[in-house]
mmCIF file of C-alpha atoms in Angstrom:
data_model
loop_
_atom_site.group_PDB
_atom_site.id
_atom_site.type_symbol
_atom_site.label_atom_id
_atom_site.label_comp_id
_atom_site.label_asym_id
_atom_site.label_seq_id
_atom_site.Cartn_x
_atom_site.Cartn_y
_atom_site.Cartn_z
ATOM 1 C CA UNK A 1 -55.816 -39.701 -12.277
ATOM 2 C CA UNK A 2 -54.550 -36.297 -13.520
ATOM 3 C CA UNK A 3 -56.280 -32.906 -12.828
ATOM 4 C CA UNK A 4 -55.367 -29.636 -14.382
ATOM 5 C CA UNK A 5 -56.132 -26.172 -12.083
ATOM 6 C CA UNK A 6 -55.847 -22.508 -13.003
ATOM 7 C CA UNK A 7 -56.769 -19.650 -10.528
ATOM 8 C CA UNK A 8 -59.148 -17.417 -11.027
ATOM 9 C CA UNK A 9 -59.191 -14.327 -8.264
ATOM 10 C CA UNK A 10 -57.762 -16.721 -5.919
ATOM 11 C CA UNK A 11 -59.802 -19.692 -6.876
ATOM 12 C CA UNK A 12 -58.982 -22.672 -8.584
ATOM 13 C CA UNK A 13 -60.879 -23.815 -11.504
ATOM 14 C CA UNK A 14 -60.789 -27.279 -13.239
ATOM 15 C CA UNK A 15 -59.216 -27.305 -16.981
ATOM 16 C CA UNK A 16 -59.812 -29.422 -19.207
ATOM 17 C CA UNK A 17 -56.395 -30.036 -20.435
ATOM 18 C CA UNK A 18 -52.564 -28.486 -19.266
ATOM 19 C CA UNK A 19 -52.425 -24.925 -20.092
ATOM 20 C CA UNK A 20 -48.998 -22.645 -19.413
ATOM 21 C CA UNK A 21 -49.301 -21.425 -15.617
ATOM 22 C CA UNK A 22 -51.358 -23.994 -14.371
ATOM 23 C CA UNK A 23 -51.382 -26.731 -11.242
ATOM 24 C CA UNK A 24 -51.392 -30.391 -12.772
ATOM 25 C CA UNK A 25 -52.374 -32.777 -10.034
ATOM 26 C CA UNK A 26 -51.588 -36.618 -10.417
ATOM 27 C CA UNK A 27 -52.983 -38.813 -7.936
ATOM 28 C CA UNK A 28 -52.062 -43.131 -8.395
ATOM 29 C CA UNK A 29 -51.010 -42.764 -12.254
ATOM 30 C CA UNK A 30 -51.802 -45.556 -14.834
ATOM 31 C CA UNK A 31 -48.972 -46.711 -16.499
ATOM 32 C CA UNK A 32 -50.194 -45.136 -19.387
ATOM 33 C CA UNK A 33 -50.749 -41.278 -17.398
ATOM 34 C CA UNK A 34 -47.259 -42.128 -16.033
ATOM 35 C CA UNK A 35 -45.873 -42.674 -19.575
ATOM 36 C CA UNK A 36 -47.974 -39.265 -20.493
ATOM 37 C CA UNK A 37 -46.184 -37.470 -17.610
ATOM 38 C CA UNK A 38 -42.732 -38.359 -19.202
ATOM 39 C CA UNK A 39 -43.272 -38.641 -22.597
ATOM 40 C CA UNK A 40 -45.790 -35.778 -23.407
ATOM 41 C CA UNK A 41 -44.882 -33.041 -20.244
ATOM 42 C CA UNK A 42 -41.360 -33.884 -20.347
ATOM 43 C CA UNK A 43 -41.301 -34.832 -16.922
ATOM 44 C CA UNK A 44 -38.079 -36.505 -15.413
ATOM 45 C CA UNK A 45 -38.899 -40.271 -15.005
ATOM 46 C CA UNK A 46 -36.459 -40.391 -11.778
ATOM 47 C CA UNK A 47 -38.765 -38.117 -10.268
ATOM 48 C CA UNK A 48 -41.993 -39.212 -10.920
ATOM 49 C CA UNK A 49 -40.599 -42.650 -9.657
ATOM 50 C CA UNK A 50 -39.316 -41.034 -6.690
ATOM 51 C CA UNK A 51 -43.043 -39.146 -5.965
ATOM 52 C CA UNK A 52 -44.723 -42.522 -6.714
ATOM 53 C CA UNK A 53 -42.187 -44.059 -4.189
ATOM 54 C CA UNK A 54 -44.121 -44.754 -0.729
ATOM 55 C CA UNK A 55 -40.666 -45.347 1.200
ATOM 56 C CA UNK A 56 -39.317 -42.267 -0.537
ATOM 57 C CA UNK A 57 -37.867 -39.750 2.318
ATOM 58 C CA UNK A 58 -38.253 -35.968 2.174
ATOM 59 C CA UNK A 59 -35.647 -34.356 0.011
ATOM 60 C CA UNK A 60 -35.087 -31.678 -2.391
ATOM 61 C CA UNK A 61 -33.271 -32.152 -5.973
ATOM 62 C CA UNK A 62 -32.588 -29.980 -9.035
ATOM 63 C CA UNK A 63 -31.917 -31.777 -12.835
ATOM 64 C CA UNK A 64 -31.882 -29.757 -15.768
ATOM 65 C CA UNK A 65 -34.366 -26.858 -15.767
ATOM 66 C CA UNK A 66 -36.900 -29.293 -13.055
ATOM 67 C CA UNK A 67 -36.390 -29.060 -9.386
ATOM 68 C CA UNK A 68 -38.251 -31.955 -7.047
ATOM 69 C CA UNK A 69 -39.448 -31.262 -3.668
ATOM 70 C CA UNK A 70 -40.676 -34.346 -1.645
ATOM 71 C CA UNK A 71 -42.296 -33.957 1.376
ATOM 72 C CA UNK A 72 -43.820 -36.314 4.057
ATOM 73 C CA UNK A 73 -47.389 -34.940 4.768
ATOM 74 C CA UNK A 74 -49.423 -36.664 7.426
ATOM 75 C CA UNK A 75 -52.752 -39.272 7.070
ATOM 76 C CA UNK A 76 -54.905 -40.271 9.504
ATOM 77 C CA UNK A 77 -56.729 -44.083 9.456
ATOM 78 C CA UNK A 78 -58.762 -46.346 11.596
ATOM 79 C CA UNK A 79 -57.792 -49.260 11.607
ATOM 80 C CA UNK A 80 -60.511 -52.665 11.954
ATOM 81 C CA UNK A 81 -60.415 -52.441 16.022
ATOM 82 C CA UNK A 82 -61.266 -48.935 15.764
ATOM 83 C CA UNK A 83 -57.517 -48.276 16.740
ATOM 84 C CA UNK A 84 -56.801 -44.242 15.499
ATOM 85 C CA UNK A 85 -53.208 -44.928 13.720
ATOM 86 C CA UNK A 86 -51.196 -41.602 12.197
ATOM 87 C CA UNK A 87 -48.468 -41.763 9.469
ATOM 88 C CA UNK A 88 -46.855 -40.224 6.452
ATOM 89 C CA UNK A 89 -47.179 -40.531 3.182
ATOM 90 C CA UNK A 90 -44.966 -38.613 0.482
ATOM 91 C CA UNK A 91 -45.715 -36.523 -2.493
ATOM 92 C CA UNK A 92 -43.565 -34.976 -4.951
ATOM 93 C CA UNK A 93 -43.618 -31.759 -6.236
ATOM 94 C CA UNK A 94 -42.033 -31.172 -9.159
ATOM 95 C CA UNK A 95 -41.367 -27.248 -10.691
ATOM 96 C CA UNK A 96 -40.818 -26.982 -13.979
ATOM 97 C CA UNK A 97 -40.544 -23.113 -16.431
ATOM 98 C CA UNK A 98 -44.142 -23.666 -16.889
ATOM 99 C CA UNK A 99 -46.581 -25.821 -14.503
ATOM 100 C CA UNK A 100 -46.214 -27.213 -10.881
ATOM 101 C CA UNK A 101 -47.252 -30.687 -11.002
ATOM 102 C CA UNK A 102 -47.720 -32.736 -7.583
ATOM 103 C CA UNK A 103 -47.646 -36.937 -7.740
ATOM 104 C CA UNK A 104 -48.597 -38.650 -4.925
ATOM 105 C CA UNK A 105 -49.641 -42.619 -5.006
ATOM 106 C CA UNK A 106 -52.862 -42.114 -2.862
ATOM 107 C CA UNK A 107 -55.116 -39.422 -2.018
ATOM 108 C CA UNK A 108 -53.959 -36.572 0.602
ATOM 109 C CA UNK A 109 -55.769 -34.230 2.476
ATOM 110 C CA UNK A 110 -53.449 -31.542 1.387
ATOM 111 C CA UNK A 111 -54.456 -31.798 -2.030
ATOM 112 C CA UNK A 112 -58.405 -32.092 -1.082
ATOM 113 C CA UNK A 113 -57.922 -28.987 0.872
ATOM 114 C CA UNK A 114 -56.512 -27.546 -2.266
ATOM 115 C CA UNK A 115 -58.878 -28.384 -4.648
ATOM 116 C CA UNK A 116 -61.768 -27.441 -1.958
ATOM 117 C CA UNK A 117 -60.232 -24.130 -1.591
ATOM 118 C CA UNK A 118 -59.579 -24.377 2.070
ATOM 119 C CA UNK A 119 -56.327 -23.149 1.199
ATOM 120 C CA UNK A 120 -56.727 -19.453 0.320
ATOM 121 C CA UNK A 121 -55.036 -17.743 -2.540
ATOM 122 C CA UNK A 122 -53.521 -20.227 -4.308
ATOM 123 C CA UNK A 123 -52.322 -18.684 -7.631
ATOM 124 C CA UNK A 124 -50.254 -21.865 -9.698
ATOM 125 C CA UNK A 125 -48.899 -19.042 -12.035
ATOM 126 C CA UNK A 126 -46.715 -18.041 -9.016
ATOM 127 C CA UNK A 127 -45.147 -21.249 -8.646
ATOM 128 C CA UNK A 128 -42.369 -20.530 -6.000
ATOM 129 C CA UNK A 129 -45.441 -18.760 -3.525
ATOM 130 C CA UNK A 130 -48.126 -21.857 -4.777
ATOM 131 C CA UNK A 131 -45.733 -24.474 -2.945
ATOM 132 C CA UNK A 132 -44.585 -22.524 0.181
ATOM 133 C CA UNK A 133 -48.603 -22.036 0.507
ATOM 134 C CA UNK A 134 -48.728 -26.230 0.368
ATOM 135 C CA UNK A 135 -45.512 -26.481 2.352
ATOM 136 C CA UNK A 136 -47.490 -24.594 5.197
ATOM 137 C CA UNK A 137 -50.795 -25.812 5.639
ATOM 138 C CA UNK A 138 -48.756 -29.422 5.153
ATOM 139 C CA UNK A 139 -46.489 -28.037 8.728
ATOM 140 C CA UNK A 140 -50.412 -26.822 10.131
ATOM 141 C CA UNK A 141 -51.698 -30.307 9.389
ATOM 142 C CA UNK A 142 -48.854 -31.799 11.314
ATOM 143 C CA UNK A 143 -49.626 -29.247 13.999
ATOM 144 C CA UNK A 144 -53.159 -30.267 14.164
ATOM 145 C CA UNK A 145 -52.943 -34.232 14.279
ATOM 146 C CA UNK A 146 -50.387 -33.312 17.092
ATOM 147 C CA UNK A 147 -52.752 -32.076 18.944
ATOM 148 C CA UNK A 148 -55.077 -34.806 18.007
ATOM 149 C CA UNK A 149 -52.926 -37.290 19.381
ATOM 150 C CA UNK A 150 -52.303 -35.301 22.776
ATOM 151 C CA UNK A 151 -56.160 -35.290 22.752
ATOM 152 C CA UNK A 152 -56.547 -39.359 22.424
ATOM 153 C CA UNK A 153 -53.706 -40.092 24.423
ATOM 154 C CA UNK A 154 -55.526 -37.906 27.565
ATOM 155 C CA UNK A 155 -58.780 -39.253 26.938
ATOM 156 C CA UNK A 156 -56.808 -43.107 26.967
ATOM 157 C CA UNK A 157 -55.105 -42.307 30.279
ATOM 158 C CA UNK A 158 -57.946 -41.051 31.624
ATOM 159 C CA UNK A 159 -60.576 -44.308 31.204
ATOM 160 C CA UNK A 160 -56.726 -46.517 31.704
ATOM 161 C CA UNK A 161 -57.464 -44.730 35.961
ATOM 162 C CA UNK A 162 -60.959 -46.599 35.743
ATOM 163 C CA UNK A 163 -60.257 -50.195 34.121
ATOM 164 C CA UNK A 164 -57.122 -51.274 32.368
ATOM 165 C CA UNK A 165 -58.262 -52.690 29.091
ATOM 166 C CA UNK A 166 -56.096 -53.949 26.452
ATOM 167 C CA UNK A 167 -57.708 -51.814 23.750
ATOM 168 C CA UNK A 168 -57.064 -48.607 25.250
ATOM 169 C CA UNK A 169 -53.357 -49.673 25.302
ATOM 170 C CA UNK A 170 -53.272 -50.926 21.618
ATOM 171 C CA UNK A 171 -53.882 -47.093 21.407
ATOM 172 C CA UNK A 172 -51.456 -45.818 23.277
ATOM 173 C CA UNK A 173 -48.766 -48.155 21.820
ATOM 174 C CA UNK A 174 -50.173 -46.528 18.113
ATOM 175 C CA UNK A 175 -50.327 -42.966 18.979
ATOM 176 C CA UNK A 176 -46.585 -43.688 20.385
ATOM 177 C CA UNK A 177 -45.493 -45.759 16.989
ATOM 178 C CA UNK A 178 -47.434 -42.081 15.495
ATOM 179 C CA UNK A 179 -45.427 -40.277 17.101
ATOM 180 C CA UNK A 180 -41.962 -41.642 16.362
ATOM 181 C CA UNK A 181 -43.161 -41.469 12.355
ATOM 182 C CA UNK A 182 -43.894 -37.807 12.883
ATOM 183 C CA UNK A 183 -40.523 -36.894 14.581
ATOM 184 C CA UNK A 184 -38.848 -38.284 11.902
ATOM 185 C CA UNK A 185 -40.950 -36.956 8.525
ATOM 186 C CA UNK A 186 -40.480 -33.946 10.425
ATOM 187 C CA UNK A 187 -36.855 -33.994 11.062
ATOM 188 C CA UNK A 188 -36.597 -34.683 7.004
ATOM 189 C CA UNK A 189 -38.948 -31.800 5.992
ATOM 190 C CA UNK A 190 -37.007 -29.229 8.172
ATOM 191 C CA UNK A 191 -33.796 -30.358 6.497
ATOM 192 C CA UNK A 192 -35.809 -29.534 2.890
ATOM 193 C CA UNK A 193 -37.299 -26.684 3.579
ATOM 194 C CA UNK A 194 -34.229 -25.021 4.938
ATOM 195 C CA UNK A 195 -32.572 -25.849 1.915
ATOM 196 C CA UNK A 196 -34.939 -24.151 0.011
ATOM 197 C CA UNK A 197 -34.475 -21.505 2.379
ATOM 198 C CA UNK A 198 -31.001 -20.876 1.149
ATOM 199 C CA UNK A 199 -31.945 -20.108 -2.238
ATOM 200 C CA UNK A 200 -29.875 -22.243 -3.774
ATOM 201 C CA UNK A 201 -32.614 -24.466 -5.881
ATOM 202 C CA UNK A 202 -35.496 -22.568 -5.996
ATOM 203 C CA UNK A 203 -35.567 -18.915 -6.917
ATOM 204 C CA UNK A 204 -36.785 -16.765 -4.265
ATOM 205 C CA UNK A 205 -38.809 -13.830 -4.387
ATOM 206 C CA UNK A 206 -38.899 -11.040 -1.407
ATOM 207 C CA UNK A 207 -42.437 -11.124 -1.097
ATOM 208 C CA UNK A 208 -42.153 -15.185 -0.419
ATOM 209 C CA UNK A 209 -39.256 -14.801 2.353
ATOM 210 C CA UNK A 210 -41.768 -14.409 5.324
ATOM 211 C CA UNK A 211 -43.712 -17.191 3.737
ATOM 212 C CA UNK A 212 -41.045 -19.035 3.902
ATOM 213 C CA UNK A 213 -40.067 -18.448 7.396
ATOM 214 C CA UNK A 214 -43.390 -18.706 8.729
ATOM 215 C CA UNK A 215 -42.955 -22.279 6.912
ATOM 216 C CA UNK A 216 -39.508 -22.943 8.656
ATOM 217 C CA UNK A 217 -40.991 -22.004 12.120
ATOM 218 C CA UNK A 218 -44.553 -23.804 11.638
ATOM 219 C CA UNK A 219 -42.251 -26.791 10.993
ATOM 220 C CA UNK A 220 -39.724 -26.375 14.080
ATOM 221 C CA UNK A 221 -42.835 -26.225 16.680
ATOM 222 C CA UNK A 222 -44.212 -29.231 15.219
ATOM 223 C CA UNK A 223 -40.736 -30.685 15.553
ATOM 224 C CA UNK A 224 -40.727 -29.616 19.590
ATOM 225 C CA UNK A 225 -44.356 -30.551 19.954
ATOM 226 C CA UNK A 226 -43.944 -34.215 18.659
ATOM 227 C CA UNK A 227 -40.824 -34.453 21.319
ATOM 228 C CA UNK A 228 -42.635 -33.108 23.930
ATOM 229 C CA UNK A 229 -45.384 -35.367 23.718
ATOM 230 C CA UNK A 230 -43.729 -38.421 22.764
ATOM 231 C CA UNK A 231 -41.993 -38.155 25.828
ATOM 232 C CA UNK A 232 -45.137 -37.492 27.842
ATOM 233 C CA UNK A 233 -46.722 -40.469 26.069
ATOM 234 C CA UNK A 234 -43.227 -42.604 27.130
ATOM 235 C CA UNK A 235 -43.612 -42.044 30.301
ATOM 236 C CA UNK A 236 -47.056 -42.370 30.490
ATOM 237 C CA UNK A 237 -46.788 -46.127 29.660
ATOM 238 C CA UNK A 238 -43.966 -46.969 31.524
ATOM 239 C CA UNK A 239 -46.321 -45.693 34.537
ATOM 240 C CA UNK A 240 -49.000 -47.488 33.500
ATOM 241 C CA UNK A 241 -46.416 -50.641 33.104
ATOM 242 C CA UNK A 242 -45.822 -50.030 36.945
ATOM 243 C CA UNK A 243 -49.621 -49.945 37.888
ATOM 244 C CA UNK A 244 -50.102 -53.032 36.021
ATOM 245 C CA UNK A 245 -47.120 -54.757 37.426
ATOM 246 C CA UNK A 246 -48.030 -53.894 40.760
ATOM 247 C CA UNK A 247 -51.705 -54.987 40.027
ATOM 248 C CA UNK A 248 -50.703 -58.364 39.650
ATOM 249 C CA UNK A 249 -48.611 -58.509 42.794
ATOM 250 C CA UNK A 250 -51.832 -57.591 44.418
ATOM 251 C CA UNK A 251 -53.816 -59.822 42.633
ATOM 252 C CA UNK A 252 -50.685 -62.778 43.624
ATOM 253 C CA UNK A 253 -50.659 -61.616 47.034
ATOM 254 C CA UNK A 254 -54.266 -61.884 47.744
ATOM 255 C CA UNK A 255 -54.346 -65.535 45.869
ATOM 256 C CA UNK A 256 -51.420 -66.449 48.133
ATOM 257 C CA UNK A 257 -53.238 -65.282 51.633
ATOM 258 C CA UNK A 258 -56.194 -67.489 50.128
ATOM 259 C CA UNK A 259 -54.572 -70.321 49.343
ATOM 260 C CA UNK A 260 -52.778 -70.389 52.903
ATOM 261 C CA UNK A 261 -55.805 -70.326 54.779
ATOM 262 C CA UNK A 262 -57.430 -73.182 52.644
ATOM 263 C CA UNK A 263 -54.389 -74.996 53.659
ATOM 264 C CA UNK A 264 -55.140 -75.517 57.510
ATOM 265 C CA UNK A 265 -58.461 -76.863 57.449
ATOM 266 C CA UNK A 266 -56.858 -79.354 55.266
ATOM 267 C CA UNK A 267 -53.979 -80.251 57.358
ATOM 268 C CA UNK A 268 -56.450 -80.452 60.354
ATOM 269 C CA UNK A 269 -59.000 -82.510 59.169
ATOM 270 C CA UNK A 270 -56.244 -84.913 57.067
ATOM 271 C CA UNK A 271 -54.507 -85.808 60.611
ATOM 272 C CA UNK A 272 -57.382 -85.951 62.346
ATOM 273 C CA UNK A 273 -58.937 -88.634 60.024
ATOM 274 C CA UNK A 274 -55.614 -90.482 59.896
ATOM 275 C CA UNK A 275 -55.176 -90.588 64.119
ATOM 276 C CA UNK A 276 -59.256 -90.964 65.205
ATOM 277 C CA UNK A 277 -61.805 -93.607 64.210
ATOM 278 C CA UNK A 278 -65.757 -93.438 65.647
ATOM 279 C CA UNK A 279 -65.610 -90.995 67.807
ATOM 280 C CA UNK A 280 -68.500 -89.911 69.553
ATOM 281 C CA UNK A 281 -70.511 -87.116 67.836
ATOM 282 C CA UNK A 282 -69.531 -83.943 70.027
ATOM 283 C CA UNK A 283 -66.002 -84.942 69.604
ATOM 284 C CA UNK A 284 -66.417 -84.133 65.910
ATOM 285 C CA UNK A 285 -67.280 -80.475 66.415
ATOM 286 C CA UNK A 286 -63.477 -80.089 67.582
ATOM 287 C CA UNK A 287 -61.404 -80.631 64.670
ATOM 288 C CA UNK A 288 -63.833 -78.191 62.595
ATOM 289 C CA UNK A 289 -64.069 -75.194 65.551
ATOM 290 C CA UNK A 290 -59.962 -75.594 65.893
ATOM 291 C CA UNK A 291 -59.795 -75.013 62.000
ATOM 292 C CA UNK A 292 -62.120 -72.020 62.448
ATOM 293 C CA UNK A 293 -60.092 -70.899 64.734
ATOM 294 C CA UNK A 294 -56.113 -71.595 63.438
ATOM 295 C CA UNK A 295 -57.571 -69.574 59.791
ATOM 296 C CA UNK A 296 -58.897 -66.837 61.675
ATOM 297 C CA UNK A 297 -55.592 -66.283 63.613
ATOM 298 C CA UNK A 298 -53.457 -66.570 60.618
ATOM 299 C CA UNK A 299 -55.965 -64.123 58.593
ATOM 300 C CA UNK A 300 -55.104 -61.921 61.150
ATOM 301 C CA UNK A 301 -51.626 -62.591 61.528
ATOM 302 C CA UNK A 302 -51.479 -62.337 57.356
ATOM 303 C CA UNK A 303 -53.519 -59.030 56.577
ATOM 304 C CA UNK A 304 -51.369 -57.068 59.806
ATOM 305 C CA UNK A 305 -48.201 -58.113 57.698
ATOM 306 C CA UNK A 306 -49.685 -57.107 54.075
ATOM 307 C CA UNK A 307 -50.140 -53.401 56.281
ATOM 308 C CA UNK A 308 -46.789 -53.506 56.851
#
């Protein structure tokens, strides 16, 4: 699917077909809008592949008069056992004299939010401003499903002090797996944007360094908030690991104690039936009151030494 946008006082407007100035959008391309992009818009094909490519990593690349910028931007999901799972997903931007085109294989939130308007301002005849404007709310959306995770991970421990069920671990393992998959988009983006930052590729404008730097420091405290709480989130299941290890020891502790004691009544009553035969009737009152009494001593004798 392709989509053409112009702004209009800060707005963007549909087209109906690619005009000089304006934003092309290309979400999951037919062959034949791919074949468009490269044949008709003079696209590069290497990087429309490379936007199209899901296990593409973030990078920035200059051929000819284009310049690609891939970034990792972050996508939330729910998986069947209602498991909250975050990863990235990379689009492409590619700059050319006259449009900014982005290609991504599946719908992002960072393009709804364009087209919605949630991002303010966005002028696509200003290319080099238009895609530091992405480049940050993509570094605020990273910031935000940071704090998403820090929220589910609290709420997990907290109902993890009540019961320990397997679900709320399943969650913890994917908001950890999240976590490592944002560290390292993250990690990949910085490296881009600060090339970018050197001027190098991309022409720079005065106006667009604080955008720019507001970009490069949006992305380094999403870098330090995905350490800090993947750490947290480490350590809070290797604690839980411990409370569940030590559960069971309880739980083989107190079947231990039981079995024990359900041991001497046996051992009584086996070598009395083996040793005595027709007894009279108040002599068989002994064997069961000295049975009684042996489990209630070693009871004793057993729950003094689990205190110790």
């Amino acid at each position: 699917m392709i989509n053409y946008y112009t702004s209009d006082n800060g707005r963007l407007d549909p087209l109906d077909s690619i005009e000089s100035g304006c934003w092309v959008s290309v979400i999951d391309p037919s062959p034949q809008e791919i074949k468009m992009l490269i044949d008709d818009f003079g696209l590069d094909s290497g990087f429309v592949k490379s936007s199209l490519d899901e296990e593409e990593s973030s990078r920035i690349e200059r051929e000819d008069d284009q310049t690609l910028i891939i970034v990792d931007t972050p996508v939330a999901s729910t998986e069947e056992d209602e498991t909250k799972v975050f990863y990235t997903m990379p689009i492409g931007i590619i700059i050319t004299d006259e449009n900014v085109f982005t290609i991504s294989l599946h719908a992002t939130q960072i393009i709804d939010e364009a087209v919605r308007g949630t991002i303010r301002n966005l002028r696509p005849t200003f290319k080099t401003r238009f895609v530091l404007q992405l480049l940050l709310r993509i570094a605020a959306l990273f910031l935000y499903y940071l704090k998403q995770i820090d929220k589910l991970s609290s709420a997990a421990e907290q109902q993890l002090h009540d019961a320990m069920k397997n679900e709320l671990l399943m969650q913890l393992l994917a908001l950890e797996k999240s976590l490592v998959y944002f560290s390292t988009s993250l990690k990949a983006n910085e490296a881009t944007i600060e090339k970018i930052f050197r001027g190098r590729v991309i022409k720079l404008y005065d106006e667009d360094q604080d955008l720019l730097e507001d970009v490069l420091i949006e992305m380094k405290q999403a870098i330090e908030m995905s350490s800090i709480y993947s750490g947290i989130l480490s350590s809070m299941m290797d604690g839980f690991s411990s409370v569940i290890s030590n559960n069971l020891n309880i739980v083989m502790w107190r079947l231990t104690i039981v079995t024990i004691l359900m041991e001497i009544p046996n051992i009584i009553f086996a070598l009395y039936g083996i040793n005595t035969v027709d007894l009279p009737l108040p002599f068989t009152w002994f064997p069961i009151s000295l049975a009684v009494f042996l489990t209630a001593v070693a009871a004793v004798i057993l729950i003094k030494w689990k205190k110790k």
